[in-house]
C-alpha cells in the first residue's frame, strides 16, 4: 500500500500552547482514516498545518512523495490535497450549483477579466458545469441545484462543502468535522457518500470527528489526539479496546 500523506514529527505552538507536539500520521492511498480528540486537542491545527494555512514549527509533511512542508495553500490544493472547514465556507447568497462553479474558479486563481475571451474558457465552463452536476448527483443534492445555499439544512451544507472540495481533481480530502451539528441519520448518509467517493473516485480521506460512535463503522484506521499528542492509533478494533479511549469516548 502506498503512503499518500506522511506527517513526520510535526509541532506547532501558539504562544505557550503546544497545539501539536511531534505528531506522526501516515495515511495510505484509498484509506479512510479518522482522527478523534477532545476540544482543543489540536485536530484543526493539524489540518491547518497540512493544508498550508500555518507553517509547522518543526517536522515534515509529504504528499504523494513530495515535500509540501509550508507550501502555500493554493499549491497544496493544486497537488490534489484539499481541505474542508469546520464551519462551512459557503457563499450563502449563491445557489448550490453556483457554489460549486465558483469553487473551481477561486481555487484555480483565474482572472475574471481575461478568461472569458479565450476559446478554452467556454470549454472549461462546460466541463465545470458537467462536473458540478455529476457531483450534486453523487451527493444526491442535485434536486437542490437552484436553491440559495443559505436555505440549506446544516447537513446539506456539509454535503455541499464536500462537493466543493470535489471540484478540484482532489486525490485526498481532509474533512474537519463533516457531521457536526448533523442528525445521526444524515451523518450515516454523509459517511456512506464518503465511502462511495473512495470506491468510485479512488479518493483518500482523513476525517476529523468528535462523534466516535457514528464515525467508527466507516473508517479503516483511527488516530487519537489529546493535548497535541497522539496518544494511541491503530485498526479500529484495537483502538476501541483501549481503556483511555473507552473512558473518554465510549462512556465505558
Ligand atoms: N490561530 C490560533 N491562535 C492561537 N491559538 C490557537 C490558534 N489555533 C488554535 N489555537 C489553540 O491551539 C489548541 C488546539 O486548537 P484546535 O482548534 O486545533 O483544536 P481542535 O482539536 O480542532 O478543537 P475542536 O474540537 O474544538 O475543534 C487550542 O488550545 C487552541 O486554543
Ligand atoms: Mg477543530
Short mmCIF file of C-alpha atoms and ligand atoms in Angstrom, two decimals:
data_model
loop_
_atom_site.label_atom_id
_atom_site.label_comp_id
_atom_site.label_asym_id
_atom_site.label_seq_id
_atom_site.Cartn_x
_atom_site.Cartn_y
_atom_site.Cartn_z
CA UNK A 1 0.00 0.00 0.00
CA UNK A 2 1.25 3.44 -0.94
CA UNK A 3 1.50 6.14 1.70
CA UNK A 4 -0.22 9.20 0.30
CA UNK A 5 0.07 11.59 3.25
CA UNK A 6 3.05 11.34 5.56
CA UNK A 7 3.18 13.72 8.53
CA UNK A 8 6.52 13.41 10.31
CA UNK A 9 7.04 14.75 13.80
CA UNK A 10 5.08 17.96 13.27
CA UNK A 11 4.85 20.53 16.08
CA UNK A 12 3.03 23.83 16.28
CA UNK A 13 2.73 26.22 19.20
CA UNK A 14 0.65 29.33 19.73
CA UNK A 15 2.35 31.37 22.43
CA UNK A 16 2.61 28.97 25.35
CA UNK A 17 0.11 26.47 23.94
CA UNK A 18 1.62 23.45 22.24
CA UNK A 19 -1.23 22.69 19.84
CA UNK A 20 0.74 19.90 18.12
CA UNK A 21 3.60 18.05 19.74
CA UNK A 22 5.65 15.85 17.40
CA UNK A 23 2.69 14.30 15.64
CA UNK A 24 3.25 11.43 13.19
CA UNK A 25 0.45 10.36 10.87
CA UNK A 26 0.54 8.19 7.76
CA UNK A 27 -2.48 7.77 5.52
CA UNK A 28 -2.37 5.18 2.75
CA UNK A 29 -3.98 5.59 -0.63
CA UNK A 30 -7.74 4.95 -0.59
CA UNK A 31 -7.78 4.71 3.17
CA UNK A 32 -10.45 6.41 5.27
CA UNK A 33 -8.58 7.44 8.42
CA UNK A 34 -10.24 9.00 11.42
CA UNK A 35 -8.72 11.42 13.91
CA UNK A 36 -10.52 11.92 17.19
CA UNK A 37 -9.68 14.03 20.19
CA UNK A 38 -11.38 16.32 22.69
CA UNK A 39 -11.95 20.06 22.17
CA UNK A 40 -8.69 21.94 21.78
CA UNK A 41 -6.59 18.81 21.26
CA UNK A 42 -5.08 20.15 18.02
CA UNK A 43 -7.20 18.50 15.33
CA UNK A 44 -8.00 21.62 13.31
CA UNK A 45 -4.44 22.87 13.78
CA UNK A 46 -3.20 19.68 12.14
CA UNK A 47 -5.44 20.33 9.12
CA UNK A 48 -4.30 23.96 9.02
CA UNK A 49 -0.66 22.91 9.04
CA UNK A 50 -1.06 20.14 6.46
CA UNK A 51 -3.05 22.35 4.09
CA UNK A 52 -0.51 25.17 4.28
CA UNK A 53 -2.57 27.65 6.30
CA UNK A 54 0.05 27.57 9.08
CA UNK A 55 3.71 26.65 8.83
CA UNK A 56 4.78 24.00 11.34
CA UNK A 57 7.45 24.91 13.91
CA UNK A 58 9.16 21.62 13.20
CA UNK A 59 8.60 18.44 11.25
CA UNK A 60 7.98 17.50 7.63
CA UNK A 61 4.90 16.76 5.57
CA UNK A 62 4.99 14.69 2.40
CA UNK A 63 2.11 14.28 -0.02
CA UNK A 64 2.34 11.73 -2.80
CA UNK A 65 6.07 11.51 -2.20
CA UNK A 66 6.61 15.26 -2.42
CA UNK A 67 7.73 17.55 0.39
CA UNK A 68 4.86 20.01 0.89
CA UNK A 69 6.01 21.42 4.24
CA UNK A 70 4.98 25.08 4.37
CA UNK A 71 3.99 25.32 0.71
CA UNK A 72 1.26 27.93 0.28
CA UNK A 73 -2.34 26.62 0.41
CA UNK A 74 -3.12 27.04 -3.30
CA UNK A 75 -0.09 24.99 -4.30
CA UNK A 76 -1.04 22.20 -1.94
CA UNK A 77 -4.55 22.35 -3.33
CA UNK A 78 -3.24 22.05 -6.88
CA UNK A 79 -1.33 18.91 -5.94
CA UNK A 80 -4.68 17.34 -5.07
CA UNK A 81 -4.74 17.73 -1.28
CA UNK A 82 -7.93 19.56 -0.38
CA UNK A 83 -9.45 20.52 2.96
CA UNK A 84 -12.89 21.49 4.18
CA UNK A 85 -13.63 23.88 7.03
CA UNK A 86 -15.18 23.10 10.40
CA UNK A 87 -17.71 25.84 9.67
CA UNK A 88 -18.83 25.51 6.04
CA UNK A 89 -17.28 28.29 3.98
CA UNK A 90 -20.15 28.55 1.54
CA UNK A 91 -21.31 31.60 -0.36
CA UNK A 92 -24.73 31.83 1.24
CA UNK A 93 -26.18 34.20 -1.36
CA UNK A 94 -25.26 31.95 -4.25
CA UNK A 95 -27.15 28.85 -5.30
CA UNK A 96 -25.95 25.32 -4.67
CA UNK A 97 -24.75 24.96 -8.25
CA UNK A 98 -23.08 28.37 -8.26
CA UNK A 99 -21.17 27.46 -5.12
CA UNK A 100 -19.59 24.56 -6.98
CA UNK A 101 -18.83 26.60 -10.09
CA UNK A 102 -17.27 29.41 -8.08
CA UNK A 103 -15.16 26.89 -6.15
CA UNK A 104 -13.45 25.74 -9.32
CA UNK A 105 -12.58 29.34 -10.30
CA UNK A 106 -11.48 30.70 -6.95
CA UNK A 107 -9.31 27.69 -6.46
CA UNK A 108 -7.63 27.94 -9.82
CA UNK A 109 -6.90 31.60 -9.20
CA UNK A 110 -8.39 32.53 -12.57
CA UNK A 111 -8.65 36.07 -13.75
CA UNK A 112 -12.25 37.01 -14.41
CA UNK A 113 -11.09 39.78 -16.71
CA UNK A 114 -9.01 37.77 -19.10
CA UNK A 115 -10.58 34.37 -19.09
CA UNK A 116 -13.94 34.93 -20.88
CA UNK A 117 -12.28 35.94 -24.15
CA UNK A 118 -10.43 32.75 -24.82
CA UNK A 119 -11.87 29.76 -26.62
CA UNK A 120 -10.72 27.35 -23.96
CA UNK A 121 -12.77 29.24 -21.39
CA UNK A 122 -16.09 28.09 -22.88
CA UNK A 123 -14.94 24.50 -22.96
CA UNK A 124 -13.75 24.79 -19.36
CA UNK A 125 -17.10 26.23 -18.36
CA UNK A 126 -18.93 23.33 -19.99
CA UNK A 127 -16.69 20.81 -18.32
CA UNK A 128 -17.13 22.51 -14.96
CA UNK A 129 -20.88 22.54 -15.28
CA UNK A 130 -20.90 18.89 -16.22
CA UNK A 131 -18.66 18.05 -13.30
CA UNK A 132 -20.71 20.13 -10.85
CA UNK A 133 -23.92 18.37 -11.88
CA UNK A 134 -22.27 14.96 -11.51
CA UNK A 135 -21.04 15.85 -8.03
CA UNK A 136 -24.51 17.02 -7.00
CA UNK A 137 -25.92 13.71 -8.25
CA UNK A 138 -23.29 11.72 -6.43
CA UNK A 139 -24.18 13.52 -3.20
CA UNK A 140 -27.88 13.32 -4.00
CA UNK A 141 -28.47 17.04 -3.71
CA UNK A 142 -28.97 17.63 -7.46
CA UNK A 143 -32.64 18.49 -6.90
CA UNK A 144 -31.46 21.46 -4.81
CA UNK A 145 -29.22 22.93 -7.51
CA UNK A 146 -31.13 26.21 -7.79
CA UNK A 147 -31.62 26.80 -4.06
CA UNK A 148 -29.66 29.51 -2.28
CA UNK A 149 -27.04 27.98 -0.01
CA UNK A 150 -28.49 29.93 2.94
CA UNK A 151 -31.69 27.86 2.62
CA UNK A 152 -29.92 24.52 3.06
CA UNK A 153 -30.14 22.48 6.24
CA UNK A 154 -26.95 22.05 8.29
CA UNK A 155 -26.43 18.57 6.85
CA UNK A 156 -26.98 19.72 3.28
CA UNK A 157 -24.42 22.49 3.84
CA UNK A 158 -21.92 19.87 4.94
CA UNK A 159 -22.60 17.90 1.76
CA UNK A 160 -22.17 21.00 -0.37
CA UNK A 161 -18.89 21.76 1.39
CA UNK A 162 -17.70 18.25 0.50
CA UNK A 163 -18.99 18.82 -3.05
CA UNK A 164 -16.91 21.97 -3.35
CA UNK A 165 -13.79 20.10 -2.37
CA UNK A 166 -14.51 17.64 -5.20
CA UNK A 167 -14.50 20.39 -7.84
CA UNK A 168 -10.73 20.17 -7.83
CA UNK A 169 -9.13 16.98 -9.01
CA UNK A 170 -8.58 16.01 -5.41
CA UNK A 171 -6.64 12.87 -4.55
CA UNK A 172 -7.18 13.34 -0.86
CA UNK A 173 -9.66 15.28 1.25
CA UNK A 174 -9.14 16.45 4.82
CA UNK A 175 -12.57 16.79 6.42
CA UNK A 176 -12.91 18.88 9.57
CA UNK A 177 -15.94 17.56 11.43
CA UNK A 178 -18.11 16.74 8.40
CA UNK A 179 -21.07 15.71 10.56
CA UNK A 180 -21.00 18.30 13.34
CA UNK A 181 -24.50 19.61 14.00
CA UNK A 182 -26.00 16.94 11.78
CA UNK A 183 -28.59 14.40 12.93
CA UNK A 184 -27.47 10.75 13.12
CA UNK A 185 -29.45 9.65 10.05
CA UNK A 186 -27.86 12.25 7.82
CA UNK A 187 -24.49 11.63 9.48
CA UNK A 188 -24.67 7.99 8.34
CA UNK A 189 -25.62 9.17 4.86
CA UNK A 190 -22.66 11.53 4.72
CA UNK A 191 -20.27 8.73 5.72
CA UNK A 192 -21.87 6.46 3.13
CA UNK A 193 -21.18 9.12 0.47
CA UNK A 194 -17.60 9.36 1.66
CA UNK A 195 -17.11 5.61 1.21
CA UNK A 196 -18.81 5.87 -2.16
CA UNK A 197 -16.37 8.58 -3.22
CA UNK A 198 -13.48 6.44 -2.08
CA UNK A 199 -14.77 3.47 -4.08
CA UNK A 200 -15.88 5.37 -7.20
CA UNK A 201 -13.18 8.03 -7.46
CA UNK A 202 -10.35 6.35 -5.56
CA UNK A 203 -10.14 9.20 -3.05
CA UNK A 204 -8.32 9.07 0.28
CA UNK A 205 -9.74 10.69 3.42
CA UNK A 206 -8.55 11.95 6.76
CA UNK A 207 -11.65 12.72 8.79
CA UNK A 208 -11.66 14.70 11.99
CA UNK A 209 -14.60 13.92 14.16
CA UNK A 210 -15.90 14.15 17.68
CA UNK A 211 -18.60 11.58 17.48
CA UNK A 212 -16.68 8.35 17.54
CA UNK A 213 -19.78 6.13 17.72
CA UNK A 214 -21.13 7.50 14.43
CA UNK A 215 -17.84 7.57 12.55
CA UNK A 216 -16.28 4.29 13.60
CA UNK A 217 -18.24 1.89 11.36
CA UNK A 218 -16.99 3.71 8.28
CA UNK A 219 -13.27 4.05 8.89
CA UNK A 220 -10.23 1.81 8.49
CA UNK A 221 -7.77 3.32 10.91
CA UNK A 222 -8.02 5.62 13.93
CA UNK A 223 -5.69 8.24 15.46
CA UNK A 224 -6.42 9.65 18.91
CA UNK A 225 -5.07 13.08 19.78
CA UNK A 226 -5.02 14.67 23.26
CA UNK A 227 -3.26 17.90 24.24
CA UNK A 228 -1.48 17.97 20.90
CA UNK A 229 -0.01 14.47 21.24
CA UNK A 230 -1.05 11.23 19.59
CA UNK A 231 -1.99 9.00 22.50
CA UNK A 232 -2.99 5.94 20.53
CA UNK A 233 -3.56 4.72 16.99
CA UNK A 234 -4.44 1.56 15.14
CA UNK A 235 -7.11 -0.53 13.47
CA UNK A 236 -10.46 0.45 14.88
CA UNK A 237 -10.91 -2.82 16.78
CA UNK A 238 -7.68 -2.18 18.65
CA UNK A 239 -8.45 1.44 19.42
CA UNK A 240 -11.91 0.55 20.68
CA UNK A 241 -10.37 -1.78 23.23
CA UNK A 242 -8.04 0.94 24.51
CA UNK A 243 -9.09 1.86 28.03
CA UNK A 244 -8.26 5.58 27.69
CA UNK A 245 -10.39 5.79 24.57
CA UNK A 246 -13.21 3.84 26.13
CA UNK A 247 -13.41 6.10 29.15
CA UNK A 248 -13.10 9.29 27.11
CA UNK A 249 -15.38 8.49 24.18
CA UNK A 250 -17.49 5.46 24.67
CA UNK A 251 -18.76 6.25 28.14
CA UNK A 252 -17.37 2.98 29.45
N1 LIG B 1 -4.75 30.70 15.49
C1 LIG B 1 -4.60 30.37 16.77
N2 LIG B 1 -4.09 31.26 17.67
C2 LIG B 1 -3.93 30.93 18.96
N3 LIG B 1 -4.23 29.72 19.47
C3 LIG B 1 -4.75 28.80 18.65
C4 LIG B 1 -4.96 29.07 17.25
N4 LIG B 1 -5.48 27.96 16.67
C5 LIG B 1 -5.59 27.05 17.65
N5 LIG B 1 -5.15 27.54 18.83
C6 LIG B 1 -5.09 26.80 20.11
O1 LIG B 1 -4.49 25.54 19.85
C7 LIG B 1 -5.15 24.49 20.55
C8 LIG B 1 -5.70 23.48 19.57
O2 LIG B 1 -6.79 24.07 18.86
P1 LIG B 1 -7.54 23.33 17.67
O3 LIG B 1 -8.50 24.29 17.08
O4 LIG B 1 -6.54 22.72 16.77
O5 LIG B 1 -8.31 22.17 18.46
P2 LIG B 1 -9.42 21.14 17.93
O6 LIG B 1 -8.98 19.79 18.35
O7 LIG B 1 -9.70 21.37 16.50
O8 LIG B 1 -10.68 21.57 18.82
P3 LIG B 1 -12.27 21.50 18.49
O9 LIG B 1 -12.68 20.08 18.76
O10 LIG B 1 -12.86 22.45 19.47
O11 LIG B 1 -12.48 21.92 17.07
C9 LIG B 1 -6.22 25.19 21.40
O12 LIG B 1 -5.68 25.43 22.67
C10 LIG B 1 -6.46 26.49 20.65
O13 LIG B 1 -6.92 27.49 21.52
MG1 LIG B 2 -11.39 21.89 15.45
#
